[in-house]
Coordinates of C-alpha atoms in Angstrom, one line a residue:
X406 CA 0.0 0.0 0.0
X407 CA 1.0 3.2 -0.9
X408 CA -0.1 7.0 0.2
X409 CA 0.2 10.0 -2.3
X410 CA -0.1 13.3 -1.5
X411 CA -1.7 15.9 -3.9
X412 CA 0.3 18.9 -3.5
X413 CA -2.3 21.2 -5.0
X414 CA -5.9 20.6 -5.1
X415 CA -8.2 23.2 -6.8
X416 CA -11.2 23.8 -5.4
X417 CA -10.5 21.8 -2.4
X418 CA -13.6 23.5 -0.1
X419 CA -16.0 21.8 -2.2
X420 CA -14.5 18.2 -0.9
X421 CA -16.8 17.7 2.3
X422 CA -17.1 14.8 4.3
X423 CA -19.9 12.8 2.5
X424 CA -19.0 13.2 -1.0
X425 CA -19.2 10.7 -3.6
X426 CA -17.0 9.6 -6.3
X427 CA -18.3 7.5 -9.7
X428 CA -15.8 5.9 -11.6
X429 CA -16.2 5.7 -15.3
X430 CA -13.9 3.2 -17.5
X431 CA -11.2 4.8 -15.2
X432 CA -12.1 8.3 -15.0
X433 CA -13.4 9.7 -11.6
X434 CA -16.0 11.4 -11.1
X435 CA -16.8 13.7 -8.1
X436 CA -20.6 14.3 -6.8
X437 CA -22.1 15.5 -3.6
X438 CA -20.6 19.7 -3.9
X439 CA -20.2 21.4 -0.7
X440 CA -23.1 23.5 -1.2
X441 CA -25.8 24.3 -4.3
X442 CA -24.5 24.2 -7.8
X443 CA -23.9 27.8 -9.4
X444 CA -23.7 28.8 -13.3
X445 CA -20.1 27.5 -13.4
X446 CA -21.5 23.7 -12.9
X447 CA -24.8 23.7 -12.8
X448 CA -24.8 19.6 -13.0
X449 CA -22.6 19.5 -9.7
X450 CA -20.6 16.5 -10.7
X451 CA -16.9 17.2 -11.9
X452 CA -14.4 15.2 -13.6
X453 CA -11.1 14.8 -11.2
X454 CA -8.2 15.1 -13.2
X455 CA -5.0 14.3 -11.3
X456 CA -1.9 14.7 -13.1
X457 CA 1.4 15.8 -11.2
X458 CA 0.2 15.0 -7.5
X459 CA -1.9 17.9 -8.2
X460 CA -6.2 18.1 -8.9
X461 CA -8.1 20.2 -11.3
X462 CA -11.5 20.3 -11.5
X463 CA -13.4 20.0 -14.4
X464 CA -17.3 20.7 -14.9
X465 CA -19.4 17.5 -16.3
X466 CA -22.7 17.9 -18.1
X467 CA -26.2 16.0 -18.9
X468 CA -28.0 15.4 -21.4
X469 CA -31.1 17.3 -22.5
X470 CA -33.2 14.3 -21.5
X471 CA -31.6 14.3 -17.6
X472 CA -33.4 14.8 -14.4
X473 CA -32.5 17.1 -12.2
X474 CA -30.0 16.0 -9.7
X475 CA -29.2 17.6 -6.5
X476 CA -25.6 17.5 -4.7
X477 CA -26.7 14.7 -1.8
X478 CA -24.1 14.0 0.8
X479 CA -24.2 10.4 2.5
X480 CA -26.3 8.5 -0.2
X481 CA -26.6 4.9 -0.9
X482 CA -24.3 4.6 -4.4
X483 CA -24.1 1.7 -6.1
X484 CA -23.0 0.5 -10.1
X485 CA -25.9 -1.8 -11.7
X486 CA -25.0 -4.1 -14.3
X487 CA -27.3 -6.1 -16.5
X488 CA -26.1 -9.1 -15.1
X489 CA -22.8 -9.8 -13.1
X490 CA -20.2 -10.2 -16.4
X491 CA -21.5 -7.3 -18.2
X492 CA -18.6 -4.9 -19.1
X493 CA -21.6 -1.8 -19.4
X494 CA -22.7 -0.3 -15.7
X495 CA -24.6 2.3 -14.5
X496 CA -24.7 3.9 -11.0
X497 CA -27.5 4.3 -8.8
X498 CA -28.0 7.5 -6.7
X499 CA -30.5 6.8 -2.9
X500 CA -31.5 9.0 -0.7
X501 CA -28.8 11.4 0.9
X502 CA -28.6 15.0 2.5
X503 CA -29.3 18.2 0.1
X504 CA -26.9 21.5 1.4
X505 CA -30.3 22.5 3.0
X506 CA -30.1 19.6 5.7
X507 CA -33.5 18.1 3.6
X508 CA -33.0 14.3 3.1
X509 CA -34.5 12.7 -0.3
X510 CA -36.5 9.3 -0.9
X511 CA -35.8 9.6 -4.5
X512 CA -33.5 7.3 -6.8
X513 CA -31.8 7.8 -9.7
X514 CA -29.7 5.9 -12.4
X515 CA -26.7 7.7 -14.0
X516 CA -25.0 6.3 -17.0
X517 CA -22.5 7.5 -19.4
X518 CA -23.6 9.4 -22.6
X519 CA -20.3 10.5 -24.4
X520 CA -16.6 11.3 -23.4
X521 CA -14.4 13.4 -25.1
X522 CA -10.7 15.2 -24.5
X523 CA -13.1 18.5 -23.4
X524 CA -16.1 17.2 -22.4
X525 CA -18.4 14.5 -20.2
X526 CA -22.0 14.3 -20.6
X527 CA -24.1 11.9 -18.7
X528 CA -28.1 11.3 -18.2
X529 CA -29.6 11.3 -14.9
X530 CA -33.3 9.3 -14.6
X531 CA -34.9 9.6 -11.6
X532 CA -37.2 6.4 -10.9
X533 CA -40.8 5.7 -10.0
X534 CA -41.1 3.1 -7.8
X535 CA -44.4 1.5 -5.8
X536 CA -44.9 -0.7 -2.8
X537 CA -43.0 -0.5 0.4
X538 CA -40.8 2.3 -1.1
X539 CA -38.0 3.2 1.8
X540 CA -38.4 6.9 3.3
X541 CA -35.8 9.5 3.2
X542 CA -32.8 8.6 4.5
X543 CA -28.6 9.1 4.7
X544 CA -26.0 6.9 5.6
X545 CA -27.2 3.9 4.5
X546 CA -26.3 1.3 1.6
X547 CA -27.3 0.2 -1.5
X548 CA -25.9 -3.4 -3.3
X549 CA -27.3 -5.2 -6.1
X550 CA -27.7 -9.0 -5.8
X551 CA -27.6 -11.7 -9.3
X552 CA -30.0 -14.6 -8.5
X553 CA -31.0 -16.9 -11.2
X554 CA -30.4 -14.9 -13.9
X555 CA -32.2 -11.8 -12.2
X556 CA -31.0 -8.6 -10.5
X557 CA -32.4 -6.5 -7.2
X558 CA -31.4 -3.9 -5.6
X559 CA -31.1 -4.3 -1.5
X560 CA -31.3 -1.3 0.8
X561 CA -30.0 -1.7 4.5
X562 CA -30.4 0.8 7.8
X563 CA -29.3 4.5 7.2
X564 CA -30.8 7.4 9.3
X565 CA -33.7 9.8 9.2
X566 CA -35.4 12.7 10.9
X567 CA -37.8 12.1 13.7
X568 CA -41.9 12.0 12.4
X569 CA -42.8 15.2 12.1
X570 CA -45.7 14.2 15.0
X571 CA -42.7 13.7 17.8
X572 CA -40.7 17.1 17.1
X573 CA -40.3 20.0 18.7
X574 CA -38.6 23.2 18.9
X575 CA -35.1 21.8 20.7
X576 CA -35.6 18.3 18.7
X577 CA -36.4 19.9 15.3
X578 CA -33.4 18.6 13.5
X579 CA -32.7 15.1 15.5
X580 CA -32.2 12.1 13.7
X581 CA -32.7 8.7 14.8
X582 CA -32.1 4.8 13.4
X583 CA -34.3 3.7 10.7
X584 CA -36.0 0.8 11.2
X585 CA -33.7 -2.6 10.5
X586 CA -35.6 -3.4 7.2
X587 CA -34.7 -5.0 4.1
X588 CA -35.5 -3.6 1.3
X589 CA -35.4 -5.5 -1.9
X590 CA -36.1 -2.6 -5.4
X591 CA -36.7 -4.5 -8.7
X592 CA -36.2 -1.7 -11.3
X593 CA -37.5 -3.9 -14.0
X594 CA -41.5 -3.6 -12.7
X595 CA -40.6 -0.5 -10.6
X596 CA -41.8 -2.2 -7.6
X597 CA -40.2 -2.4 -3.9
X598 CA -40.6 -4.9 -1.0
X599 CA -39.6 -4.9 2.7
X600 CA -38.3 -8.0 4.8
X601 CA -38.0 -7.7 8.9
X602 CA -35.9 -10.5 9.7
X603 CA -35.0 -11.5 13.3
X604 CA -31.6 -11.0 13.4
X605 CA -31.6 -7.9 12.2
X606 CA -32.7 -6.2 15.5
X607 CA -30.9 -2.1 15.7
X608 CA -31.0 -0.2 13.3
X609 CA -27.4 0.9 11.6
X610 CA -26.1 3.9 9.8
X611 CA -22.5 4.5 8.3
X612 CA -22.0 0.6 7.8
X613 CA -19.9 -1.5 5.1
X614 CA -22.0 -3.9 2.7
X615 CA -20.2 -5.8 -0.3
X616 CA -22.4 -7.8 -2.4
X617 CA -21.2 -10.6 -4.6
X618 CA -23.7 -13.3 -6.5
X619 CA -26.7 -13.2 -4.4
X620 CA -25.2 -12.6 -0.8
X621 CA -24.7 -9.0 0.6
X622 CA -22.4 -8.7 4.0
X623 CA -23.0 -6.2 6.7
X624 CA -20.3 -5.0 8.6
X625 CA -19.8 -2.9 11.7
X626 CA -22.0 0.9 11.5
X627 CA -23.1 2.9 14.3
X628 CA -26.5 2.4 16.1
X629 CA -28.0 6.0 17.8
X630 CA -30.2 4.0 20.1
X631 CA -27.5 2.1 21.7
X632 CA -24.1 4.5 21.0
X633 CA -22.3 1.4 19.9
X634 CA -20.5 0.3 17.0
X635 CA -21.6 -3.2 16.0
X636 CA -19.0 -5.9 16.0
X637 CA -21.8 -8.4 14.5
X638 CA -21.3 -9.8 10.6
X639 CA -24.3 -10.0 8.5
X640 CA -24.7 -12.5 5.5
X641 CA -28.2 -11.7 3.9
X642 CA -28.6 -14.4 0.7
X643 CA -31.0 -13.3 -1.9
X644 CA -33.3 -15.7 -3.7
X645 CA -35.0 -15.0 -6.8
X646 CA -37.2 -17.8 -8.1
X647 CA -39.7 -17.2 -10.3
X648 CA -42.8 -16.4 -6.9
X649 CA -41.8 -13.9 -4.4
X650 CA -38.5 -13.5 -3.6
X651 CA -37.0 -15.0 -0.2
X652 CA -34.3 -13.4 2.5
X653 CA -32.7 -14.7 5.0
X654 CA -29.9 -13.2 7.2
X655 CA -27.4 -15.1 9.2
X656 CA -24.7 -13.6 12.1
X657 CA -21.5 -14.7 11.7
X658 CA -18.2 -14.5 13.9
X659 CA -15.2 -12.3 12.7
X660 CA -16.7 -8.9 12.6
X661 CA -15.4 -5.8 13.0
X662 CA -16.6 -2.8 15.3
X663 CA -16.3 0.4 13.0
X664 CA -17.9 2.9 11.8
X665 CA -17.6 5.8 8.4
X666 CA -14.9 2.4 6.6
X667 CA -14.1 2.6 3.3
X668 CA -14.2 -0.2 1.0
X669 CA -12.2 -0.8 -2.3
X670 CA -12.2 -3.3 -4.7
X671 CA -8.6 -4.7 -5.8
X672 CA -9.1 -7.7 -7.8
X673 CA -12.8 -10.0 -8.0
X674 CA -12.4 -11.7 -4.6
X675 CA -10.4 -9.1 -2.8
X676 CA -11.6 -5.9 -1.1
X677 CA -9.8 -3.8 1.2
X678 CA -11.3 -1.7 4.5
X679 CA -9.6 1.5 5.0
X680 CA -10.0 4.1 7.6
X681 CA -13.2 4.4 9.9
X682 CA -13.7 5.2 13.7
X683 CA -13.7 2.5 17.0
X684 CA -15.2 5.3 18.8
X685 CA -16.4 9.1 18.3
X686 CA -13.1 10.6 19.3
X687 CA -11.1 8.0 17.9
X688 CA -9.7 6.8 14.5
X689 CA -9.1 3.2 13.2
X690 CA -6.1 3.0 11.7
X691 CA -5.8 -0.4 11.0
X692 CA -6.6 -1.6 7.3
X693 CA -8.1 -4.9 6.6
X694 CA -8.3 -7.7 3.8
X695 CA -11.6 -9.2 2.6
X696 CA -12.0 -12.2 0.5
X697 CA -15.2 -13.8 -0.4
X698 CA -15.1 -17.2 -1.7
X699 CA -17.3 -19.7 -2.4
X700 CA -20.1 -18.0 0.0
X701 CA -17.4 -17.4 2.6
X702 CA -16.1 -14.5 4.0
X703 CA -13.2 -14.1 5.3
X704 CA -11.3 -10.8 7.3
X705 CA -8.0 -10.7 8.0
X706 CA -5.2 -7.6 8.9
X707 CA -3.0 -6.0 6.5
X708 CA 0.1 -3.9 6.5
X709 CA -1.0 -0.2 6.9
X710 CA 0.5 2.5 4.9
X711 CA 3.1 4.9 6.9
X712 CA 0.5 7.4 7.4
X713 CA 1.5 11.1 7.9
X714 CA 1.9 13.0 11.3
X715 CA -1.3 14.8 9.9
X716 CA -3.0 12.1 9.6
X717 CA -2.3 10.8 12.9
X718 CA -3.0 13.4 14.8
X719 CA -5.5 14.9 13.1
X720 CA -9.4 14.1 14.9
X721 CA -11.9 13.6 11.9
X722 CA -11.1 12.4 8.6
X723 CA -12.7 11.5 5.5
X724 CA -13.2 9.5 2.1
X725 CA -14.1 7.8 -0.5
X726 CA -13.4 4.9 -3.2
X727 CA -12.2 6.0 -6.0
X728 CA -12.8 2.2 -7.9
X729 CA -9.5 0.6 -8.7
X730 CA -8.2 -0.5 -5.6
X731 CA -7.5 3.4 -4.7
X732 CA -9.1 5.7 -2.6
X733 CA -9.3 9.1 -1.6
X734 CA -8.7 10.4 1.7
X735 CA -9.1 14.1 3.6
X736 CA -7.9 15.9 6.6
X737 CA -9.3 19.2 7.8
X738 CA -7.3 21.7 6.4
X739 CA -6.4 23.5 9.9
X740 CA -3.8 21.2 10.3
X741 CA -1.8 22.4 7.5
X742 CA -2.6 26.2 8.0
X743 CA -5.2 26.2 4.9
X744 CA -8.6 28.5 5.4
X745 CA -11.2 26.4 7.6
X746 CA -13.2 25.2 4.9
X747 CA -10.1 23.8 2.6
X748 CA -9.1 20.4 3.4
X749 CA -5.6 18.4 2.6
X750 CA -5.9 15.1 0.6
X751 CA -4.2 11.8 -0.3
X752 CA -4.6 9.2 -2.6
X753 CA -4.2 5.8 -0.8
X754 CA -3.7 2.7 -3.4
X755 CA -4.2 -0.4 -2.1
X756 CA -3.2 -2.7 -5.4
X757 CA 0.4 -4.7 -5.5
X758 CA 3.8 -2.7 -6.8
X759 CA 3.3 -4.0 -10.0
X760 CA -0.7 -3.4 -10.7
X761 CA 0.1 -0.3 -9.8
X762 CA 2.9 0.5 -12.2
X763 CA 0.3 -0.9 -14.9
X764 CA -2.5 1.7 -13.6
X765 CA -0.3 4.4 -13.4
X766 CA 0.8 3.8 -17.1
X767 CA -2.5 3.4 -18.2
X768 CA -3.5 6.6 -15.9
X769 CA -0.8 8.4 -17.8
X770 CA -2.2 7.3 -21.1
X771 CA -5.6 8.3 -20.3
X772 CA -4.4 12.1 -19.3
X773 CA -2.3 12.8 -21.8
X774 CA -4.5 14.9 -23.3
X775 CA -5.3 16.9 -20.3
X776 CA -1.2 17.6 -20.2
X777 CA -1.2 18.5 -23.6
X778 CA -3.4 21.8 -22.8
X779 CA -2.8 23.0 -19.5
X780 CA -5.8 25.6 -19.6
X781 CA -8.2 22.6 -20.0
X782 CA -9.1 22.4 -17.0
X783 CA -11.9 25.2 -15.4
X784 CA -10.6 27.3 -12.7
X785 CA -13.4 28.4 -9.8
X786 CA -13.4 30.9 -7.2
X787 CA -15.3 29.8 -4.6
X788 CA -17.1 31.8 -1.8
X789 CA -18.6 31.2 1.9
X790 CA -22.0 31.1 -0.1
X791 CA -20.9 28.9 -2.5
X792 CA -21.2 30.9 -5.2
X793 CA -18.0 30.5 -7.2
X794 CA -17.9 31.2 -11.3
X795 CA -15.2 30.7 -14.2
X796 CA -12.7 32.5 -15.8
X797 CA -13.9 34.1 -18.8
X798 CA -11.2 32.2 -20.6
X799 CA -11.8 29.3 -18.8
X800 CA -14.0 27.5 -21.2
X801 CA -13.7 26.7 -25.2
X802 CA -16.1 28.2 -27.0
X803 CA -18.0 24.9 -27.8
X804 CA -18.4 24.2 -24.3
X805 CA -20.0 27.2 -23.3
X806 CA -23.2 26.8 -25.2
X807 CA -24.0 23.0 -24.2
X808 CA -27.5 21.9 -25.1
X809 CA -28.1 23.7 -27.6
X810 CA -26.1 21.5 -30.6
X811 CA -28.0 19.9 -32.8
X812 CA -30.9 20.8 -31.1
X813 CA -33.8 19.7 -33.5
X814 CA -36.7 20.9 -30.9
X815 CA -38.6 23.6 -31.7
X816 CA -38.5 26.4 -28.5
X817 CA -40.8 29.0 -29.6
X818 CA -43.6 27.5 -27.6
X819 CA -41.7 26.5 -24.6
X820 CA -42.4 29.1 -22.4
X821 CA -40.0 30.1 -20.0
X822 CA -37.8 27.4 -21.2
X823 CA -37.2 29.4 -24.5
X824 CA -33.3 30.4 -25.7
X825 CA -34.0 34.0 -25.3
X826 CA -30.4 35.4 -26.7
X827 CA -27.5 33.4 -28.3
X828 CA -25.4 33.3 -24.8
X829 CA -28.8 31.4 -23.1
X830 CA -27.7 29.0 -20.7
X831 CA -31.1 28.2 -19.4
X832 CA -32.3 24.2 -19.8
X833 CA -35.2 23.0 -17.7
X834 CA -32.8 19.8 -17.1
X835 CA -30.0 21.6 -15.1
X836 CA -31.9 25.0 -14.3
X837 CA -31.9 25.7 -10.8
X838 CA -33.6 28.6 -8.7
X839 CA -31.0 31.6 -9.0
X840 CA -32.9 34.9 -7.3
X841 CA -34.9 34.4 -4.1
X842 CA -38.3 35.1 -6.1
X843 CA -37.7 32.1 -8.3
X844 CA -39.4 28.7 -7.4
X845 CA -39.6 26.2 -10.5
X846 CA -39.3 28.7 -13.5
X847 CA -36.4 31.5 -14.4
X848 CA -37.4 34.9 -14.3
X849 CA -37.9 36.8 -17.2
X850 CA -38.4 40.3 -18.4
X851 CA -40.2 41.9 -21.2
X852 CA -37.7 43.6 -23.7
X853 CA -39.1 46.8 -25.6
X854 CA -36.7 46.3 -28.4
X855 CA -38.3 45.6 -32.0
X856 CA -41.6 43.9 -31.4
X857 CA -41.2 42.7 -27.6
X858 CA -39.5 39.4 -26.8
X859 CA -38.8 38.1 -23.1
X860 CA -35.9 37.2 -22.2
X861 CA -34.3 35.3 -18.9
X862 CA -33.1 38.0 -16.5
X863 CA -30.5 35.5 -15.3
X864 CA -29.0 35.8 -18.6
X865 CA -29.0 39.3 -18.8
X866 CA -26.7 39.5 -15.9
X867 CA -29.4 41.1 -14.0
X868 CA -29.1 41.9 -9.9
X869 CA -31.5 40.8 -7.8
X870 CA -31.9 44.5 -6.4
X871 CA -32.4 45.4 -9.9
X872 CA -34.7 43.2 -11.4
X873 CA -37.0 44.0 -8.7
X874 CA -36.7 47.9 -9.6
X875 CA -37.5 47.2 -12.8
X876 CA -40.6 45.1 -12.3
X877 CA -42.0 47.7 -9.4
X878 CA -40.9 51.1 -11.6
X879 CA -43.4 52.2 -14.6
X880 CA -40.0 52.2 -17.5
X881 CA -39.3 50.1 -20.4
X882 CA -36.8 47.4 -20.6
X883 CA -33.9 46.7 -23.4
X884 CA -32.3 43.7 -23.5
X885 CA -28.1 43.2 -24.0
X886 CA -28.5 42.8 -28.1
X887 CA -30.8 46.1 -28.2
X888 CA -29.3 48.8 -25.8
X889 CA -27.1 49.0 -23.1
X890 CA -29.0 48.6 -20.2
X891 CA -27.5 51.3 -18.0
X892 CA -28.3 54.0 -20.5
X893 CA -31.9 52.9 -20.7
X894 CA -32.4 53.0 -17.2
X895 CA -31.9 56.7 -16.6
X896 CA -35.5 57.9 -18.1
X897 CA -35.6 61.7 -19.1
X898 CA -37.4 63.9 -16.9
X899 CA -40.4 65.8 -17.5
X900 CA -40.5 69.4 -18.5
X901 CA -42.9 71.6 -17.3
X902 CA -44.5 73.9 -20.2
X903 CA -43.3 77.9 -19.2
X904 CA -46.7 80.2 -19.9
X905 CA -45.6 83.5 -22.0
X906 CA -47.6 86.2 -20.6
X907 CA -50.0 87.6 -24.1
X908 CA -48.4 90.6 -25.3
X909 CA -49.5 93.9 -25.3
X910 CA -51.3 96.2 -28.4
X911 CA -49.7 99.0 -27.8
X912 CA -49.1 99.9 -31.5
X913 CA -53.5 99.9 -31.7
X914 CA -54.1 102.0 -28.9
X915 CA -51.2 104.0 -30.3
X916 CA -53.1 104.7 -33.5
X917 CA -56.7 105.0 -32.2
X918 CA -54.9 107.8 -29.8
X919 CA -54.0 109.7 -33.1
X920 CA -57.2 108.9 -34.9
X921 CA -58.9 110.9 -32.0
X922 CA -57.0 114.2 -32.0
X923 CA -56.5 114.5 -35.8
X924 CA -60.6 114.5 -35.6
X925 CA -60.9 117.1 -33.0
X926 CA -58.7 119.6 -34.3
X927 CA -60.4 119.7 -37.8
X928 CA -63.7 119.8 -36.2
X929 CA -62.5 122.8 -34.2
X930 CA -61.3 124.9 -37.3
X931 CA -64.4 123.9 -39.6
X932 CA -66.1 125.5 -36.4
X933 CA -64.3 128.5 -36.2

């Protein structure tokens, strides 16, 4: 075993304990953000390019037939294959934490779409299912079992808010143990099922599980009710004839108590556990072999890696597999004098000298492109409110425009899903709320220019503070292609009309004056 450290991780705030990692045909892929997406990455899922014992960050994207997925820390994440020698995998998504503390009940499948030097696209489906569908939950697990030429999913323990009948003000946000069901999901019909079994008697969050054929382990997790970390072993065996499907569970000896473990996968039979806690102030840093063989189990101590006076010392650490036999491990980043939201990582591999001298020339293949052209990658700037944005030169110009090649749909009676200019980056897949007035649609604004169009105020670079000036004042609206907007803005005041006071005849009275005495002195000499 071997531990890496990346020198230079970009981005490294956005790590949090409870992130997940997909690995696609040897690329990793990083999901669960610290925070809500922004315009930047408006999926939330980044490809992790490590070249140099240094990570870059690049934004991935879906497809204009994806779901919308949320950043959810602590869910269930599994691959699904179509049966257990297919080459072709997808990865399901349960439950899990959004950044507002909500916890989801919804599933989702993600599969690759296309992969290029510049850019990932994948689609997201979110799944209906019926029956005993589990409730909202984190910290549980998620396996998928091969019986008879079949495939289910199996769900197991995690953790959920208390009904909302039992809270109150001080025990608003407490969580408690789910109940210690088994949940068996058949994505085929859609349908799910729920097995109470006897041995299964606390409920456990933060557990291992590692399926093969038709058995799923269990192993250690933490229980809330008791404040103990189980030393039991699990076997649950799956059957899948053609009726109702039957589980049974079995305890067997040879567990381990440990909570927050991290299993990887190093050749078919062989997994390693890394990291974890014995207690809450108190790491385990002991690492474990697993071999499962003919519908045994067995768990036996490995060499540890010379781990770092950082990591030694340090009280909370955290992970996750990054599929190969490698994972990926972080410290906070106080211990290395980094800003208190940073962390410090390392890349643990867990596969023999020589596999690994294989991987890393295959890795090296795989990334030379990446090394090729070092402005590739997208840097972010990323704030306490988790707003971070790109470089303007960040992106190609291909990539900033995504869903809108080849797009053969016709828009002009979409509504507020419309491309209102040519840099619109609004899609009803990824959009998410962006001002405080929004709810499920973008905001738009009535431009003036030519015969009236609306366009997204998101788009337009529009403030909040401004948007709502403009919808409360009586003025007109241009749009970026039509006028500047800060011009338009400042309306002309009105002038008040000045009343000329009328003029006066004298030139008439002027005239009539001389009419008068003209006749009065020739009627005074005909007279005399």
């Amino acid at each position: 075993m071997s531990l890496q450290v990346l020198s230079a991780v970009s981005n490294s705030s956005l790590l949090q304990p409870g992130f997940s990692l997909l690995n696609f045909d040897g690329h990793v892929f990083l999901f669960g953000q610290k925070g809500w997406p922004k315009r930047s990455c408006p999926t939330g899922v980044f490809l992790l390019d490590i070249t140099q014992n240094e990570l870059k960050m690049k934004p991935a994207f879906f497809s204009k037939d994806s779901c919308y997925l949320p950043p959810l820390r602590y869910p269930a994440l599994c691959t699904l294959r179509s049966n257990a020698k297919s080459d072709e995998y997808q990865y399901i998504i349960h439950g899990g934490k959004t950044p507002n503390n909500d916890l989801s009940d919804k599933i989702y499948i993600m599969s690759l779409v296309s992969k290029n030097g510049k850019k990932t696209t994948f689609q997201c489906v979110e799944k209906d299912l019926g029956g005993d569908v589990p409730a909202a939950r984190y910290g549980h697990t998620i396996n998928v079992v091969h019986s008879r030429g079949k495939s289910m999913s199996v769900i197991f323990g995690g953790r959920s808010y208390i009904p909302l009948a039992q809270r109150t003000t001080e025990k608003w946000n407490s969580v408690v143990d789910c109940l210690p069901s088994v949940f068996l999901v058949d994505f085929e019909f859609g349908c799910c099922t729920s097995y109470i079994l006897p041995e299964l008697q606390d409920g456990l969050s933060f557990h291992v599980s590692i399926a093969r054929d038709d058995t799923v382990y269990i192993l250690g997790g933490h229980s809330l009710q008791n404040n103990t970390r189980s030393p039991s072993l699990y076997k649950l065996k799956v059957d899948l004839p053609l009726g109702s499907p039957a589980v049974t569970c079995t305890i067997l000896p040879g567990g381990i108590s440990v909570s927050s473990a991290i299993v990887t996968q190093i050749s078919d039979t062989e997994f390693v556990l890394v990291g974890g806690y014995h207690s809450d102030n108190q790491k385990r840093l002991v690492c474990n072999t697993i071999v499962l063989e003919d519908s045994k189990i067995e768990i036996v101590e490995r060499v540890s890696p010379e781990w770092t006076p950082d990591i030694k010392h340090c009280r909370i650490w955290f992970g996750c597999d990054m599929g190969n036999g490698s994972v990926l491990l972080g410290i906070p980043g106080a211990n290395k004098q980094l800003p208190s939201d940073a962390n410090y990582f390392y890349i643990l591999r867990c596969k023999r000298a020589e596999e690994e001298k294989e991987e890393e020339l295959t890795s090296q293949m795989c990334s030379q492109t990446s090394t090729e052209d070092p402005g590739d990658s997208t840097p972010f700037e990323d704030s306490e409110e988790f707003c971070f944005s790109a470089e303007a030169n960040s992106f190609d110009v291909d990539d900033t425009d995504t869903y809108n090649e080849d797009d053969e749909e016709d828009e002009s009676e979409t509504g507020y899903w419309i491309t209102c200019s040519a840099s619109c980056n609004i899609d009803i897949n990824t959009w998410v709320p962006f001002y405080s007035t929004e709810l499920n649609k973008p905001a738009m604004i009535l431009c003036s220019g030519g015969a009236g169009h609306w366009v997204h105020a998101q788009c337009m670079d529009l403030s909040e503070t401004m948007l709502l000036r403009l919808s409360e004042a009586n003025v007109k609206y241009f749009c970026n292609n039509h006028v500047d907007l800060n011009k338009r803005l400042q309306t002309p005041q009105k002038m008040m009309c000045v009343k000329k006071p009328p003029m006066k005849p004298l030139r008439k009275k002027k005239t009539m004056k001389l009419a008068t005495s003209t006749k009065k002195s020739f009627l005074r000499r005909l007279f005399e």
